[in-house]
Every structure is written in C-alpha cells, then in structure tokens.
Short mmCIF file of C-alpha atoms in Angstrom, two decimals:
data_model
loop_
_atom_site.label_atom_id
_atom_site.label_comp_id
_atom_site.label_asym_id
_atom_site.label_seq_id
_atom_site.Cartn_x
_atom_site.Cartn_y
_atom_site.Cartn_z
CA GLU M 1 0.05 -0.02 0.03
CA ASP M 2 1.33 3.58 -0.98
CA GLN M 3 2.31 5.46 2.08
CA VAL M 4 3.60 9.15 2.62
CA THR M 5 5.06 10.51 5.84
CA GLN M 6 5.75 13.93 6.42
CA SER M 7 8.07 15.47 9.18
CA PRO M 8 8.13 17.60 11.28
CA GLU M 9 4.38 17.87 11.93
CA ALA M 10 4.83 21.63 12.59
CA LEU M 11 7.74 24.00 12.27
CA ARG M 12 8.39 27.58 13.67
CA LEU M 13 10.85 29.78 11.94
CA GLN M 14 12.20 33.30 12.23
CA GLU M 15 12.08 35.29 9.07
CA GLY M 16 15.00 34.52 7.13
CA GLU M 17 15.96 31.36 8.84
CA SER M 18 16.11 28.74 6.11
CA SER M 19 15.03 25.14 6.70
CA SER M 20 13.77 21.84 5.03
CA LEU M 21 10.54 19.75 5.13
CA ASN M 22 10.69 16.00 4.76
CA CYS M 23 8.40 13.78 2.78
CA SER M 24 9.37 9.93 2.88
CA TYR M 25 7.33 7.63 0.86
CA THR M 26 6.83 3.97 -0.22
CA VAL M 27 5.03 3.46 -3.60
CA SER M 28 4.66 0.63 -6.05
CA GLY M 29 5.90 2.44 -9.13
CA LEU M 30 6.16 6.19 -8.57
CA ARG M 31 4.30 8.30 -11.31
CA GLY M 32 5.14 11.61 -9.76
CA LEU M 33 5.58 13.23 -6.21
CA PHE M 34 3.56 16.48 -5.68
CA TRP M 35 3.96 19.28 -3.17
CA TYR M 36 1.00 21.55 -2.39
CA ARG M 37 0.65 24.38 -0.23
CA GLN M 38 -2.56 24.86 1.90
CA ASP M 39 -3.82 28.07 3.53
CA PRO M 40 -6.47 27.99 6.24
CA GLY M 41 -10.01 27.55 5.03
CA LYS M 42 -8.69 27.20 1.24
CA GLY M 43 -8.09 24.00 -0.77
CA PRO M 44 -4.55 22.78 -1.48
CA GLU M 45 -2.54 24.91 -4.10
CA PHE M 46 -0.34 22.89 -6.56
CA LEU M 47 3.38 23.74 -6.32
CA PHE M 48 5.56 21.18 -8.03
CA THR M 49 5.76 17.67 -9.56
CA LEU M 50 8.82 15.57 -9.38
CA TYR M 51 9.28 12.38 -11.25
CA SER M 52 12.78 10.81 -10.79
CA ALA M 53 15.62 10.78 -8.42
CA GLY M 54 17.84 13.79 -8.66
CA GLU M 55 15.19 16.06 -10.09
CA GLU M 56 14.94 19.68 -8.50
CA LYS M 57 12.43 22.24 -9.24
CA GLU M 58 12.28 25.92 -7.76
CA LYS M 59 9.75 28.40 -7.33
CA GLU M 60 10.48 31.65 -5.53
CA ARG M 61 12.03 30.63 -2.08
CA LEU M 62 11.00 27.20 -2.54
CA LYS M 63 13.02 24.29 -3.93
CA ALA M 64 11.85 20.60 -4.06
CA THR M 65 14.11 17.74 -4.42
CA LEU M 66 13.67 13.98 -4.79
CA THR M 67 15.52 10.71 -4.06
CA LYS M 68 14.30 7.28 -4.27
CA LYS M 69 12.84 7.23 -0.87
CA GLU M 70 12.23 10.96 -0.10
CA SER M 71 11.56 14.47 -1.13
CA PHE M 72 12.68 17.60 0.42
CA LEU M 73 11.10 21.08 0.26
CA HIS M 74 13.79 23.57 1.09
CA ILE M 75 12.62 27.04 2.08
CA THR M 76 15.36 29.78 1.78
CA ALA M 77 15.01 32.96 3.75
CA PRO M 78 11.28 32.52 4.37
CA LYS M 79 8.88 35.38 4.86
CA PRO M 80 5.76 35.29 6.91
CA GLU M 81 3.77 34.94 3.89
CA ASP M 82 5.23 31.41 3.50
CA SER M 83 3.29 30.41 6.52
CA ALA M 84 0.98 27.34 5.57
CA THR M 85 0.54 23.81 5.60
CA TYR M 86 2.92 21.97 3.24
CA LEU M 87 1.45 18.66 1.62
CA CYS M 88 3.22 16.10 -0.18
CA ALA M 89 1.64 13.44 -2.29
CA VAL M 90 2.36 10.38 -4.40
CA GLY M 91 0.77 9.49 -7.71
CA ASN M 92 0.06 5.97 -8.83
CA THR M 93 -0.24 4.48 -12.27
CA GLY M 94 -2.45 6.73 -14.35
CA PHE M 95 -2.89 9.27 -11.62
CA GLN M 96 -6.14 7.59 -10.51
CA LYS M 97 -5.61 9.09 -7.24
CA LEU M 98 -2.99 10.80 -5.20
CA VAL M 99 -1.98 9.54 -1.67
CA PHE M 100 -1.29 12.37 0.70
CA GLY M 101 0.73 12.81 3.72
CA THR M 102 -0.68 14.77 6.77
CA GLY M 103 1.35 17.83 6.06
CA THR M 104 3.79 20.06 7.83
CA ARG M 105 2.44 23.24 9.28
CA LEU M 106 4.91 26.07 8.86
CA LEU M 107 4.83 29.32 10.92
CA VAL M 108 7.27 31.86 9.91
CA SER M 109 7.50 34.79 12.51
CA PRO M 110 8.72 38.47 11.52
CA GLY L 1 -14.88 28.83 -14.84
CA ALA L 2 -11.45 29.92 -13.93
CA GLY L 3 -11.18 27.59 -11.08
CA VAL L 4 -12.93 24.59 -9.24
CA SER L 5 -16.18 25.84 -7.62
CA GLN L 6 -17.65 24.18 -4.67
CA SER L 7 -21.04 24.79 -2.77
CA PRO L 8 -22.07 25.28 -0.18
CA SER L 9 -18.83 26.40 1.63
CA ASN L 10 -20.31 25.60 4.86
CA LYS L 11 -22.99 23.16 5.91
CA VAL L 12 -24.48 22.27 9.25
CA THR L 13 -26.90 19.51 9.36
CA GLU L 14 -28.69 17.28 12.08
CA LYS L 15 -27.45 13.72 12.32
CA GLY L 16 -29.45 11.36 10.25
CA LYS L 17 -30.18 14.15 7.42
CA ASP L 18 -29.05 13.71 3.91
CA VAL L 19 -26.63 16.18 2.51
CA GLU L 20 -25.65 17.03 -1.00
CA LEU L 21 -22.32 18.72 -2.03
CA ARG L 22 -21.71 20.24 -5.35
CA CYS L 23 -18.47 20.53 -7.47
CA ASP L 24 -18.08 22.35 -10.70
CA PRO L 25 -14.75 21.58 -12.15
CA ILE L 26 -12.54 23.68 -14.60
CA SER L 27 -14.06 23.44 -17.90
CA GLY L 28 -12.39 20.88 -20.12
CA HIS L 29 -10.97 18.94 -17.41
CA THR L 30 -11.88 15.28 -17.60
CA ALA L 31 -10.87 13.96 -14.45
CA LEU L 32 -12.75 14.86 -11.19
CA TYR L 33 -11.74 13.83 -7.58
CA TRP L 34 -13.48 14.00 -4.17
CA TYR L 35 -11.30 13.99 -1.01
CA ARG L 36 -12.21 14.21 2.56
CA GLN L 37 -9.90 16.12 5.06
CA SER L 38 -10.57 15.77 8.65
CA LEU L 39 -8.85 17.74 11.48
CA GLY L 40 -5.41 16.34 11.99
CA GLN L 41 -5.62 14.00 8.97
CA GLY L 42 -4.29 13.81 5.66
CA LEU L 43 -6.58 14.11 2.61
CA GLU L 44 -8.58 10.76 2.16
CA PHE L 45 -9.32 9.67 -1.36
CA LEU L 46 -13.11 9.11 -1.92
CA ILE L 47 -14.09 8.74 -5.56
CA TYR L 48 -12.49 9.63 -9.02
CA PHE L 49 -14.28 10.20 -12.27
CA GLN L 50 -12.50 9.99 -15.69
CA GLY L 51 -14.41 10.88 -18.81
CA ASN L 52 -17.07 8.27 -19.55
CA SER L 53 -15.25 5.48 -17.73
CA ALA L 54 -16.97 3.72 -14.69
CA PRO L 55 -15.95 5.84 -11.55
CA ASP L 56 -13.31 4.42 -9.14
CA LYS L 57 -15.47 4.32 -5.91
CA SER L 58 -12.89 2.40 -3.80
CA GLY L 59 -12.34 5.20 -1.28
CA LEU L 60 -16.08 5.67 -0.33
CA PRO L 61 -16.26 4.86 3.46
CA SER L 62 -19.62 3.33 3.42
CA ASP L 63 -22.75 2.72 1.26
CA ARG L 64 -24.16 6.12 2.82
CA PHE L 65 -21.82 7.73 0.45
CA SER L 66 -22.47 8.22 -3.28
CA ALA L 67 -21.36 10.52 -6.09
CA GLU L 68 -22.54 11.24 -9.70
CA ARG L 69 -21.11 13.25 -12.47
CA THR L 70 -23.54 14.58 -15.04
CA GLY L 71 -22.59 15.42 -18.53
CA GLY L 72 -18.84 14.94 -17.66
CA SER L 73 -18.98 18.17 -15.75
CA VAL L 74 -20.73 19.11 -12.40
CA SER L 75 -20.52 16.34 -9.77
CA THR L 76 -22.53 15.76 -6.63
CA LEU L 77 -21.51 14.05 -3.54
CA THR L 78 -24.50 12.77 -1.44
CA ILE L 79 -24.22 11.52 2.22
CA GLN L 80 -27.38 9.84 3.49
CA ARG L 81 -28.34 9.51 7.04
CA THR L 82 -25.28 11.66 8.03
CA GLN L 83 -23.41 10.81 11.28
CA GLN L 84 -21.20 12.87 13.40
CA GLU L 85 -18.05 11.07 12.11
CA ASP L 86 -18.81 12.57 8.54
CA SER L 87 -17.96 15.99 9.72
CA ALA L 88 -14.99 17.06 7.80
CA VAL L 89 -14.04 19.27 4.75
CA TYR L 90 -14.85 17.62 1.60
CA LEU L 91 -12.66 18.95 -1.25
CA CYS L 92 -13.11 18.45 -5.02
CA ALA L 93 -10.39 18.62 -7.49
CA SER L 94 -10.04 18.37 -11.30
CA ARG L 95 -7.23 17.66 -13.47
CA GLY L 96 -6.37 18.47 -17.17
CA THR L 97 -4.62 16.15 -19.54
CA GLY L 98 -0.85 15.49 -19.14
CA THR L 99 1.01 13.33 -16.77
CA GLY L 100 2.77 16.22 -14.80
CA VAL L 101 -0.35 18.26 -14.22
CA GLY L 102 -1.17 18.53 -10.64
CA TYR L 103 -4.92 18.60 -9.46
CA THR L 104 -6.70 22.03 -9.14
CA PHE L 105 -8.72 21.85 -5.65
CA GLY L 106 -11.80 23.82 -4.86
CA SER L 107 -12.06 25.54 -1.44
CA GLY L 108 -14.10 22.71 -0.05
CA THR L 109 -17.22 22.35 1.72
CA ARG L 110 -17.19 22.27 5.45
CA LEU L 111 -19.62 19.86 6.71
CA THR L 112 -20.53 19.74 10.49
CA VAL L 113 -22.95 17.10 11.68
CA VAL L 114 -24.75 18.10 14.97
#
C-alpha cells in the first residue's frame, strides 16, 4: 500500500531562517511526487511535480528535491507569507488518485 | 470557470439528515476527484471520475456515500443519514491532460453534523 510520511508535523521559523521539510514515501511504481501548499480555509494549491530521483524544481524561495525514498522542500530565507501547511503526495499509475501525507504546518514569524 | 467551484462552502446538518455537496470543475477537465480532510488527518481519497469510464469508488467509506457526475462536468457527492463522524472538509479537484499536471482543488465544503 502506498504511504507518505511527512516531518516535522509543525515547524516554527524566524523570518530569514532557512530550513527543510521532509516527505518520505513508499509506492509501487512512482508516477510523480507532488507538493502542495494549503492556507487555512482553502483547498491545496499545486506547487511542484517531481518524477525521478535527482530531479529538482524551484519557485521563488522554495526548492523541491527527490530521491528514491524521500523528497525535501527547502525554504530559503522564508517570509511570514510562506506560513501555511505544506502537503506531499504520490501518484500511482494513471494518476487515478494521489496519496497524501498529513502535512507540515509552517509558521514564519517576523 | 477559472477555478474549481464548490458549494455550499459551509453546511451544518442534523444527524440522520441527507446532504448534497456540489462541485463544478474547470471547464475541459476530464478527471474529477473527491477527497475528505478531517482535522489532523491527511486528505482521504473518496472517488474518482475520468471521462465516460466507470468511476473508481474504492475510497467511499460506506454505502451512505455516493457520487455522480452529470454530462462529464458537474459532480454531486451525497451523504445519506449523516453521522457525526462525517464532519470534515470535503474537497473536490479536477485535472487536465498531461502526466505532470497537478490537481486543481476547490476551497471545499465544511460539513458539520450536529
């Protein structure tokens, strides 16, 4: 059974303090690893898709990387507006459904 | 529309009543998904529609839950005889073509069963 585990559950950073969020996964045939951002009261917002080990993608202060067992979301010099819950998910064959982790709640203080 | 639209945004219902939740996906998106998000839990897959194919209902938690998609567009999730454990945020997502395309989620319907 496909599984996704995210750590830490919660992370508090000072503005400008860089850090990383972890997503470890077990899946029978990875067809994509997805990162989403979710703000309170809203649906998840798509950030990145990664397909193969070694792949990296960047968007503003965020960079996602992928190995055969885990993915990292690196946040460089975060700002308060980066505060949100970050969700990781893996896609199975045909993308018939994504299996999500429980997320990391990030709080960036000014 | 520009995004995935869900209605109502909030629903409070009495235990035992039936509820209907609506999802209007992005125009042209053939894939539509329903997920449930409970407090402190990850997103739980409920059901998946793809074009005219039979839906994947493997995530529906009980036979009180059903969903339909009319004309390949709007979808309705129905929960019969609601229970308190059904309280959650119900999220709908649609996806366009292409293997790298992520789901686009709506803002969800927050269901509270009292």
